[in-house]
Amino acid sequence: MFDPVSIPFGCKMLFNAVKLKPGITMSDVELALGEMCHVVKETYGNEAGGFIAGQVFKYDGFVSQEGSISSLKEPDYDVAIVTYWSSFEQHEKSHADTTFNEKFKVVGDMCSDSTEIGFSMLWQGSALCSVQLSGPAVWDFPLYDQSRIGKVRRMHLDRWTPETAA
């Protein structure tokens, strides 16, 4: 439940902004959210089901003045539920599930409003990632092919010279 997630390129992301009813706290809704998310993970967390990953965030009252284009008023939601799916159709099918709907109703009874909108991924990236390079594009003198030991591939000629390194 607290493991890092890996989001494949091309997936669908659904963003659900939730407003809790007056008097309902994060502590009140947290267990219900966890049970609802568990049903989704266990029922649809496979290739046929299409569920990839999910995240739940609580609103901390921060609005970025640097990242906002217009002078936005304070957002009127308390929780963001972010889920990643192989398709919108698979997501919609999950909402037809009886067990899911029982858990969803418990969460819904604590909310005054909820809007779920879908997005298609355009691109992604990450900081501080490591890449292991191997094979003929990396090794000047291939050790895997005994007939080529000591022979440089043409693509490696003039790859590094004092001039190209300057």
PDB file of C-alpha atoms in Angstrom:
ATOM      1  CA  MET A   1       0.000   0.000   0.000  1.00  0.00           C
ATOM      2  CA  PHE A   2       2.912   2.347   0.559  1.00  0.00           C
ATOM      3  CA  ASP A   3       5.199   1.016  -2.173  1.00  0.00           C
ATOM      4  CA  PRO A   4       6.418   3.255  -4.997  1.00  0.00           C
ATOM      5  CA  VAL A   5       4.374   3.049  -8.174  1.00  0.00           C
ATOM      6  CA  SER A   6       5.538   2.618 -11.739  1.00  0.00           C
ATOM      7  CA  ILE A   7       3.306   4.281 -14.301  1.00  0.00           C
ATOM      8  CA  PRO A   8       3.561   2.909 -17.860  1.00  0.00           C
ATOM      9  CA  PHE A   9       3.498   5.353 -20.717  1.00  0.00           C
ATOM     10  CA  GLY A  10       0.150   5.677 -22.454  1.00  0.00           C
ATOM     11  CA  CYS A  11      -2.027   4.841 -19.462  1.00  0.00           C
ATOM     12  CA  LYS A  12      -5.181   6.700 -18.453  1.00  0.00           C
ATOM     13  CA  MET A  13      -5.251   8.751 -15.252  1.00  0.00           C
ATOM     14  CA  LEU A  14      -8.437   9.553 -13.381  1.00  0.00           C
ATOM     15  CA  PHE A  15      -8.356  12.444 -10.941  1.00  0.00           C
ATOM     16  CA  ASN A  16     -11.139  12.531  -8.387  1.00  0.00           C
ATOM     17  CA  ALA A  17     -11.428  15.742  -6.356  1.00  0.00           C
ATOM     18  CA  VAL A  18     -13.445  15.101  -3.206  1.00  0.00           C
ATOM     19  CA  LYS A  19     -15.099  17.564  -0.806  1.00  0.00           C
ATOM     20  CA  LEU A  20     -15.884  16.098   2.615  1.00  0.00           C
ATOM     21  CA  LYS A  21     -19.114  16.954   4.403  1.00  0.00           C
ATOM     22  CA  PRO A  22     -18.827  19.457   7.268  1.00  0.00           C
ATOM     23  CA  GLY A  23     -17.602  17.729  10.416  1.00  0.00           C
ATOM     24  CA  ILE A  24     -16.014  14.786   8.530  1.00  0.00           C
ATOM     25  CA  THR A  25     -12.242  14.605   9.023  1.00  0.00           C
ATOM     26  CA  MET A  26      -9.476  12.779   7.166  1.00  0.00           C
ATOM     27  CA  SER A  27      -9.353  10.345  10.089  1.00  0.00           C
ATOM     28  CA  ASP A  28     -13.050   9.605   9.539  1.00  0.00           C
ATOM     29  CA  VAL A  29     -12.709   8.879   5.825  1.00  0.00           C
ATOM     30  CA  GLU A  30      -9.228   7.315   5.707  1.00  0.00           C
ATOM     31  CA  LEU A  31     -10.277   3.741   6.549  1.00  0.00           C
ATOM     32  CA  ALA A  32     -13.194   3.852   4.107  1.00  0.00           C
ATOM     33  CA  LEU A  33     -10.863   5.092   1.346  1.00  0.00           C
ATOM     34  CA  GLY A  34      -8.366   2.347   2.160  1.00  0.00           C
ATOM     35  CA  GLU A  35     -11.043  -0.354   1.994  1.00  0.00           C
ATOM     36  CA  MET A  36     -12.375   1.011  -1.307  1.00  0.00           C
ATOM     37  CA  CYS A  37      -8.868   1.145  -2.812  1.00  0.00           C
ATOM     38  CA  HIS A  38      -8.118  -2.386  -1.563  1.00  0.00           C
ATOM     39  CA  VAL A  39     -11.173  -3.739  -3.405  1.00  0.00           C
ATOM     40  CA  VAL A  40      -9.999  -2.062  -6.621  1.00  0.00           C
ATOM     41  CA  LYS A  41      -6.434  -3.366  -6.261  1.00  0.00           C
ATOM     42  CA  GLU A  42      -7.484  -6.936  -5.452  1.00  0.00           C
ATOM     43  CA  THR A  43     -10.314  -7.157  -8.002  1.00  0.00           C
ATOM     44  CA  TYR A  44      -8.940  -5.164 -10.944  1.00  0.00           C
ATOM     45  CA  GLY A  45      -5.173  -5.153 -10.340  1.00  0.00           C
ATOM     46  CA  ASN A  46      -4.319  -7.422 -13.233  1.00  0.00           C
ATOM     47  CA  GLU A  47      -4.072  -7.193 -16.989  1.00  0.00           C
ATOM     48  CA  ALA A  48      -7.725  -8.090 -17.545  1.00  0.00           C
ATOM     49  CA  GLY A  49      -8.922  -5.634 -14.896  1.00  0.00           C
ATOM     50  CA  GLY A  50      -6.766  -2.775 -16.109  1.00  0.00           C
ATOM     51  CA  PHE A  51      -5.967  -1.159 -12.745  1.00  0.00           C
ATOM     52  CA  ILE A  52      -2.294  -0.111 -12.637  1.00  0.00           C
ATOM     53  CA  ALA A  53      -1.848   1.981  -9.501  1.00  0.00           C
ATOM     54  CA  GLY A  54      -3.499   4.519  -7.254  1.00  0.00           C
ATOM     55  CA  GLN A  55      -2.640   7.332  -4.894  1.00  0.00           C
ATOM     56  CA  VAL A  56      -4.660   9.242  -2.308  1.00  0.00           C
ATOM     57  CA  PHE A  57      -3.697  12.772  -1.264  1.00  0.00           C
ATOM     58  CA  LYS A  58      -5.091  15.141   1.325  1.00  0.00           C
ATOM     59  CA  TYR A  59      -5.222  18.829   0.539  1.00  0.00           C
ATOM     60  CA  ASP A  60      -2.706  20.721   2.694  1.00  0.00           C
ATOM     61  CA  GLY A  61      -3.962  24.235   1.988  1.00  0.00           C
ATOM     62  CA  PHE A  62      -1.101  25.146  -0.350  1.00  0.00           C
ATOM     63  CA  VAL A  63      -1.728  26.979  -3.612  1.00  0.00           C
ATOM     64  CA  SER A  64       1.362  27.768  -5.682  1.00  0.00           C
ATOM     65  CA  GLN A  65       1.393  31.421  -6.674  1.00  0.00           C
ATOM     66  CA  GLU A  66       4.361  30.675  -8.957  1.00  0.00           C
ATOM     67  CA  GLY A  67       2.639  27.805 -10.721  1.00  0.00           C
ATOM     68  CA  SER A  68      -0.801  29.388 -11.024  1.00  0.00           C
ATOM     69  CA  ILE A  69      -1.590  31.511 -14.070  1.00  0.00           C
ATOM     70  CA  SER A  70      -4.707  33.215 -12.749  1.00  0.00           C
ATOM     71  CA  SER A  71      -5.504  34.414  -9.269  1.00  0.00           C
ATOM     72  CA  LEU A  72      -7.316  31.290  -8.169  1.00  0.00           C
ATOM     73  CA  LYS A  73      -9.497  31.193  -5.119  1.00  0.00           C
ATOM     74  CA  GLU A  74      -8.810  28.558  -2.491  1.00  0.00           C
ATOM     75  CA  PRO A  75      -9.705  25.103  -3.925  1.00  0.00           C
ATOM     76  CA  ASP A  76     -12.829  23.636  -2.408  1.00  0.00           C
ATOM     77  CA  TYR A  77     -11.845  19.998  -1.952  1.00  0.00           C
ATOM     78  CA  ASP A  78     -10.164  17.965   0.744  1.00  0.00           C
ATOM     79  CA  VAL A  79      -8.970  14.769  -0.928  1.00  0.00           C
ATOM     80  CA  ALA A  80      -7.585  13.795  -4.328  1.00  0.00           C
ATOM     81  CA  ILE A  81      -7.866  10.186  -5.458  1.00  0.00           C
ATOM     82  CA  VAL A  82      -5.600   9.498  -8.420  1.00  0.00           C
ATOM     83  CA  THR A  83      -5.879   6.182 -10.240  1.00  0.00           C
ATOM     84  CA  TYR A  84      -4.069   4.849 -13.298  1.00  0.00           C
ATOM     85  CA  TRP A  85      -5.769   2.450 -15.702  1.00  0.00           C
ATOM     86  CA  SER A  86      -5.064   0.724 -19.000  1.00  0.00           C
ATOM     87  CA  SER A  87      -8.293   2.181 -20.418  1.00  0.00           C
ATOM     88  CA  PHE A  88     -11.236   4.374 -19.460  1.00  0.00           C
ATOM     89  CA  GLU A  89     -13.537   1.437 -20.243  1.00  0.00           C
ATOM     90  CA  GLN A  90     -11.818  -0.754 -17.636  1.00  0.00           C
ATOM     91  CA  HIS A  91     -12.152   2.021 -15.061  1.00  0.00           C
ATOM     92  CA  GLU A  92     -15.867   2.408 -15.764  1.00  0.00           C
ATOM     93  CA  LYS A  93     -16.362  -1.353 -15.511  1.00  0.00           C
ATOM     94  CA  SER A  94     -14.861  -1.276 -11.999  1.00  0.00           C
ATOM     95  CA  HIS A  95     -17.622   1.121 -10.918  1.00  0.00           C
ATOM     96  CA  ALA A  96     -20.240  -1.454 -11.929  1.00  0.00           C
ATOM     97  CA  ASP A  97     -18.842  -3.978  -9.426  1.00  0.00           C
ATOM     98  CA  THR A  98     -21.181  -4.669  -6.464  1.00  0.00           C
ATOM     99  CA  THR A  99     -18.415  -4.988  -3.862  1.00  0.00           C
ATOM    100  CA  PHE A 100     -16.752  -1.799  -5.074  1.00  0.00           C
ATOM    101  CA  ASN A 101     -20.079   0.066  -5.001  1.00  0.00           C
ATOM    102  CA  GLU A 102     -20.650  -0.939  -1.374  1.00  0.00           C
ATOM    103  CA  LYS A 103     -17.285   0.596  -0.405  1.00  0.00           C
ATOM    104  CA  PHE A 104     -17.791   3.582  -2.726  1.00  0.00           C
ATOM    105  CA  LYS A 105     -21.144   4.343  -1.071  1.00  0.00           C
ATOM    106  CA  VAL A 106     -19.488   4.447   2.386  1.00  0.00           C
ATOM    107  CA  VAL A 107     -17.003   7.023   1.066  1.00  0.00           C
ATOM    108  CA  GLY A 108     -19.740   8.857  -0.828  1.00  0.00           C
ATOM    109  CA  ASP A 109     -21.853   9.201   2.307  1.00  0.00           C
ATOM    110  CA  MET A 110     -19.000  11.235   3.855  1.00  0.00           C
ATOM    111  CA  CYS A 111     -18.702  13.562   0.845  1.00  0.00           C
ATOM    112  CA  SER A 112     -20.673  16.602  -0.202  1.00  0.00           C
ATOM    113  CA  ASP A 113     -19.155  16.622  -3.694  1.00  0.00           C
ATOM    114  CA  SER A 114     -16.879  14.580  -5.920  1.00  0.00           C
ATOM    115  CA  THR A 115     -15.769  15.078  -9.507  1.00  0.00           C
ATOM    116  CA  GLU A 116     -13.756  12.446 -11.357  1.00  0.00           C
ATOM    117  CA  ILE A 117     -12.099  13.489 -14.616  1.00  0.00           C
ATOM    118  CA  GLY A 118      -9.968  11.424 -16.971  1.00  0.00           C
ATOM    119  CA  PHE A 119      -6.687  12.259 -18.674  1.00  0.00           C
ATOM    120  CA  SER A 120      -4.544  10.515 -21.299  1.00  0.00           C
ATOM    121  CA  MET A 121      -0.798  10.586 -20.628  1.00  0.00           C
ATOM    122  CA  LEU A 122       1.195  12.701 -23.074  1.00  0.00           C
ATOM    123  CA  TRP A 123       4.693  12.257 -21.606  1.00  0.00           C
ATOM    124  CA  GLN A 124       6.481  11.532 -18.348  1.00  0.00           C
ATOM    125  CA  GLY A 125       9.923  11.741 -16.823  1.00  0.00           C
ATOM    126  CA  SER A 126      11.725  11.443 -13.520  1.00  0.00           C
ATOM    127  CA  ALA A 127      14.675  12.909 -11.711  1.00  0.00           C
ATOM    128  CA  LEU A 128      17.642  11.031 -10.332  1.00  0.00           C
ATOM    129  CA  CYS A 129      17.097   7.874 -12.337  1.00  0.00           C
ATOM    130  CA  SER A 130      19.805   5.357 -13.190  1.00  0.00           C
ATOM    131  CA  VAL A 131      20.225   3.642 -16.526  1.00  0.00           C
ATOM    132  CA  GLN A 132      22.395   0.607 -17.137  1.00  0.00           C
ATOM    133  CA  LEU A 133      23.884   0.592 -20.603  1.00  0.00           C
ATOM    134  CA  SER A 134      25.192  -2.633 -22.107  1.00  0.00           C
ATOM    135  CA  GLY A 135      25.771  -4.366 -25.405  1.00  0.00           C
ATOM    136  CA  PRO A 136      27.590  -3.444 -28.605  1.00  0.00           C
ATOM    137  CA  ALA A 137      26.556   0.203 -28.502  1.00  0.00           C
ATOM    138  CA  VAL A 138      28.479   0.633 -25.249  1.00  0.00           C
ATOM    139  CA  TRP A 139      31.455  -1.703 -25.393  1.00  0.00           C
ATOM    140  CA  ASP A 140      34.246  -0.782 -27.825  1.00  0.00           C
ATOM    141  CA  PHE A 141      35.818  -4.216 -27.675  1.00  0.00           C
ATOM    142  CA  PRO A 142      33.022  -6.813 -27.556  1.00  0.00           C
ATOM    143  CA  LEU A 143      33.748  -9.586 -25.092  1.00  0.00           C
ATOM    144  CA  TYR A 144      30.591 -11.520 -25.898  1.00  0.00           C
ATOM    145  CA  ASP A 145      31.689 -12.347 -29.456  1.00  0.00           C
ATOM    146  CA  GLN A 146      35.040 -14.123 -29.270  1.00  0.00           C
ATOM    147  CA  SER A 147      35.659 -13.653 -32.992  1.00  0.00           C
ATOM    148  CA  ARG A 148      35.598  -9.855 -32.520  1.00  0.00           C
ATOM    149  CA  ILE A 149      37.898  -9.554 -29.495  1.00  0.00           C
ATOM    150  CA  GLY A 150      40.179  -6.585 -30.004  1.00  0.00           C
ATOM    151  CA  LYS A 151      38.184  -5.223 -32.946  1.00  0.00           C
ATOM    152  CA  VAL A 152      36.501  -1.845 -32.589  1.00  0.00           C
ATOM    153  CA  ARG A 153      33.092  -1.395 -34.220  1.00  0.00           C
ATOM    154  CA  ARG A 154      32.811   1.340 -36.826  1.00  0.00           C
ATOM    155  CA  MET A 155      30.213   3.237 -34.755  1.00  0.00           C
ATOM    156  CA  HIS A 156      32.867   3.717 -32.061  1.00  0.00           C
ATOM    157  CA  LEU A 157      35.523   5.291 -34.248  1.00  0.00           C
ATOM    158  CA  ASP A 158      36.165   8.908 -33.335  1.00  0.00           C
ATOM    159  CA  ARG A 159      33.505   8.710 -30.624  1.00  0.00           C
ATOM    160  CA  TRP A 160      35.928  10.145 -28.060  1.00  0.00           C
ATOM    161  CA  THR A 161      38.882  12.229 -28.992  1.00  0.00           C
ATOM    162  CA  PRO A 162      40.522  15.136 -27.185  1.00  0.00           C
ATOM    163  CA  GLU A 163      38.701  17.412 -29.639  1.00  0.00           C
ATOM    164  CA  THR A 164      35.228  15.970 -28.995  1.00  0.00           C
ATOM    165  CA  ALA A 165      35.834  16.025 -25.237  1.00  0.00           C
ATOM    166  CA  ALA A 166      36.836  19.719 -25.218  1.00  0.00           C
TER     167      ALA A 166
END
